[in-house]
Amino acid sequence: MAGALLMPSSRDYLVFQVLLASLGVFVVFFGRGAKIPSILLAIYSFAISFPLAVQRFAEHAYSLTAIAPVVGLLTTLGYSLQNQGQWVHFTSFTGEPISVAITAACAGPATMGVFLAIFALMTLDMPLPLKKATGLFLFGVVGTWFQSFIRLVILMLVGYYLGEQALWTAHFWSIYILFPLWYLLFAYIYFRQFGRLRRAVKLPIISDR
């Protein structure tokens, strides 16, 4: 509770401060019963801190993980794009010059933080063997990055064919479509693996005799 009061005031961490103070009260009354709420709060704090940390300490490097592949793919497909640092310039199908800045936020640290948090919750509720969990974790990280990459490609194509205004409209809505679809696929794969594990554990042992 004292930690919540001593933290510097920030709109980004306002909800976290309220939850941290509430956890302090919970610890006073329930002691060891605060273990699970503490783990959940730690997961939540990571989800909100990860994108902020990326933007503060790795803004340029993280944005390059998206800019280079996007520009490389589209130029390979025949589209004319030029990039200067984080800026990408191109001319739309109708001749409209468009310039957009691909920042670290565009490269998907927020969705990566959300993925990591939800994955942690899934492993708490439905644990898998370490080897299988590690494989699914790496698959999930790559898939989360890839859906951000696909989103940026779609945005560039929308801007090219439909203009800058359509690009910004797609920018606002696309994240609410692509990431949930991707995570539904990932969750389906995770649930299938967990279901197979449960069935294997419950299978009776057949004697050779």
XYZ file of C-alpha atoms in Angstrom:
209
model
C 0.000 0.000 0.000
C 2.859 2.367 0.833
C 4.430 1.595 -2.545
C 1.289 2.785 -4.339
C 1.371 6.058 -2.391
C 5.092 6.630 -3.006
C 4.962 5.950 -6.760
C 5.156 9.114 -8.892
C 1.749 10.195 -10.156
C 1.190 9.018 -13.736
C -1.930 8.545 -15.829
C -0.362 5.384 -17.305
C -0.121 3.762 -13.866
C -3.218 5.169 -12.157
C -5.176 1.889 -12.286
C -2.069 -0.039 -11.199
C -1.616 2.260 -8.189
C -5.240 1.712 -7.143
C -4.864 -2.062 -7.506
C -1.553 -2.046 -5.619
C -3.099 -0.132 -2.735
C -6.048 -2.560 -2.724
C -3.629 -5.485 -2.657
C -1.932 -3.968 0.378
C -5.259 -3.886 2.207
C -5.949 -7.471 1.055
C -2.588 -8.641 2.477
C -3.360 -7.062 5.857
C -6.635 -8.971 6.162
C -5.893 -12.255 4.388
C -2.113 -12.739 4.587
C -1.094 -15.774 2.519
C -4.368 -15.598 0.628
C -2.877 -12.672 -1.297
C -0.534 -14.953 -3.264
C -2.773 -15.338 -6.324
C -3.849 -11.650 -6.412
C -0.156 -10.692 -6.163
C 0.714 -12.891 -9.151
C -2.186 -11.456 -11.152
C -1.127 -7.895 -10.319
C 2.460 -8.666 -11.349
C 1.202 -9.979 -14.699
C -0.965 -6.886 -15.178
C 1.917 -4.554 -14.281
C 4.130 -6.246 -16.879
C 1.442 -5.878 -19.557
C 1.225 -2.114 -19.045
C 4.959 -1.576 -18.409
C 6.350 -3.476 -21.408
C 5.152 -1.081 -24.167
C 6.113 1.963 -22.079
C 9.603 0.546 -21.490
C 10.031 -0.195 -25.205
C 9.008 3.336 -26.164
C 11.383 4.837 -23.622
C 14.480 2.654 -24.028
C 14.222 0.951 -27.442
C 12.048 3.222 -29.587
C 14.240 3.293 -32.699
C 15.467 -0.308 -32.553
C 11.996 -1.762 -31.996
C 10.481 0.284 -34.825
C 13.152 -1.024 -37.209
C 11.935 -4.579 -36.588
C 8.781 -3.531 -38.447
C 9.986 -0.914 -40.952
C 12.624 -2.978 -42.733
C 10.429 -6.072 -43.354
C 7.391 -3.999 -44.423
C 9.311 -1.815 -46.846
C 11.278 -4.817 -48.102
C 8.162 -6.880 -48.820
C 6.219 -4.097 -50.536
C 9.137 -2.985 -52.709
C 9.666 -6.622 -53.702
C 6.000 -6.741 -54.743
C 6.530 -3.703 -56.956
C 5.332 -0.827 -54.761
C 7.509 2.279 -54.635
C 8.304 3.197 -51.032
C 11.173 5.167 -49.584
C 12.046 5.315 -45.925
C 14.164 7.759 -43.948
C 14.653 6.526 -40.431
C 11.181 5.915 -39.063
C 9.442 7.758 -41.901
C 8.000 5.932 -44.904
C 7.067 7.936 -48.015
C 5.029 6.765 -50.989
C 2.592 8.062 -53.590
C -0.913 6.621 -53.591
C -2.669 5.073 -56.581
C -4.393 8.423 -57.212
C -1.173 10.442 -56.989
C -1.531 11.611 -53.369
C 1.828 11.894 -51.569
C 1.689 10.130 -48.212
C 4.245 10.138 -45.404
C 3.818 8.079 -42.238
C 6.032 7.559 -39.212
C 6.309 3.940 -38.077
C 7.181 4.230 -34.403
C 7.833 1.540 -31.823
C 4.138 1.702 -30.866
C 3.232 0.788 -34.465
C 5.466 -2.280 -34.244
C 3.168 -3.813 -31.638
C 4.737 -3.702 -28.144
C 1.267 -3.221 -26.630
C -0.109 -6.373 -28.267
C 3.090 -8.210 -27.335
C 2.610 -7.174 -23.711
C -1.020 -8.314 -23.826
C -0.011 -11.641 -25.367
C 2.651 -12.277 -22.727
C 0.207 -11.428 -19.929
C -2.582 -13.667 -21.259
C -0.093 -16.474 -21.912
C 1.060 -16.247 -18.299
C -2.552 -16.501 -17.123
C -3.155 -19.511 -19.362
C -0.099 -21.319 -18.025
C -1.252 -20.663 -14.448
C -4.702 -22.083 -15.154
C -3.732 -24.832 -17.620
C -0.050 -25.709 -17.107
C 1.817 -27.663 -19.762
C 5.162 -29.519 -19.610
C 8.081 -27.110 -19.866
C 9.184 -28.223 -23.337
C 5.692 -27.922 -24.812
C 5.014 -24.621 -23.030
C 8.304 -23.188 -24.295
C 7.496 -24.204 -27.870
C 4.038 -22.619 -27.666
C 5.501 -19.496 -26.075
C 8.003 -19.007 -28.918
C 5.288 -19.722 -31.482
C 3.069 -17.144 -29.784
C 5.775 -14.454 -29.691
C 6.570 -14.950 -33.387
C 2.878 -15.029 -34.271
C 2.161 -11.845 -32.312
C 5.014 -10.056 -34.090
C 3.808 -11.414 -37.435
C 0.246 -10.150 -36.956
C 1.677 -6.676 -36.253
C 3.739 -6.980 -39.440
C 0.646 -8.024 -41.442
C -1.255 -5.083 -39.965
C 1.371 -2.602 -41.151
C 1.409 -4.138 -44.629
C -2.381 -3.823 -44.783
C -2.192 -0.186 -43.646
C 0.327 0.682 -46.354
C -1.834 -1.005 -48.996
C -4.964 0.765 -47.746
C -3.109 4.071 -47.946
C -1.859 3.277 -51.440
C -5.233 2.305 -52.896
C -7.701 4.335 -50.793
C -5.736 7.357 -49.581
C -4.375 8.746 -46.337
C -7.732 9.205 -44.576
C -8.610 5.546 -45.132
C -5.164 4.588 -43.836
C -5.793 6.336 -40.517
C -9.255 4.816 -40.227
C -7.753 1.365 -40.779
C -4.995 2.222 -38.307
C -7.591 2.797 -35.590
C -9.740 -0.300 -36.216
C -7.355 -2.959 -37.506
C -5.734 -3.698 -34.145
C -9.151 -4.623 -32.707
C -9.648 -7.159 -35.485
C -6.279 -8.766 -36.204
C -4.991 -9.391 -32.684
C -8.215 -11.035 -31.386
C -8.336 -13.263 -34.470
C -4.707 -14.254 -33.972
C -5.181 -14.951 -30.283
C -8.280 -17.051 -30.960
C -6.104 -19.222 -33.209
C -3.342 -19.412 -30.593
C -5.825 -20.222 -27.809
C -7.342 -22.992 -29.942
C -3.885 -24.548 -30.437
C -3.078 -24.176 -26.713
C -6.391 -25.731 -25.637
C -5.853 -28.667 -27.995
C -2.407 -29.317 -26.528
C -3.778 -29.118 -22.997
C -6.682 -31.397 -23.919
C -4.296 -33.984 -25.346
C -2.242 -33.843 -22.155
C -5.316 -34.398 -19.975
C -6.474 -37.319 -22.108
C -3.006 -38.876 -21.986
C -2.873 -38.591 -18.198
C -6.309 -40.190 -17.817
C -5.617 -43.110 -20.184
C -5.574 -46.416 -18.287
C -2.327 -48.370 -18.146
C -2.707 -51.623 -20.103
C -0.756 -54.522 -18.644
C 1.275 -56.797 -20.939
C 0.120 -59.794 -18.959
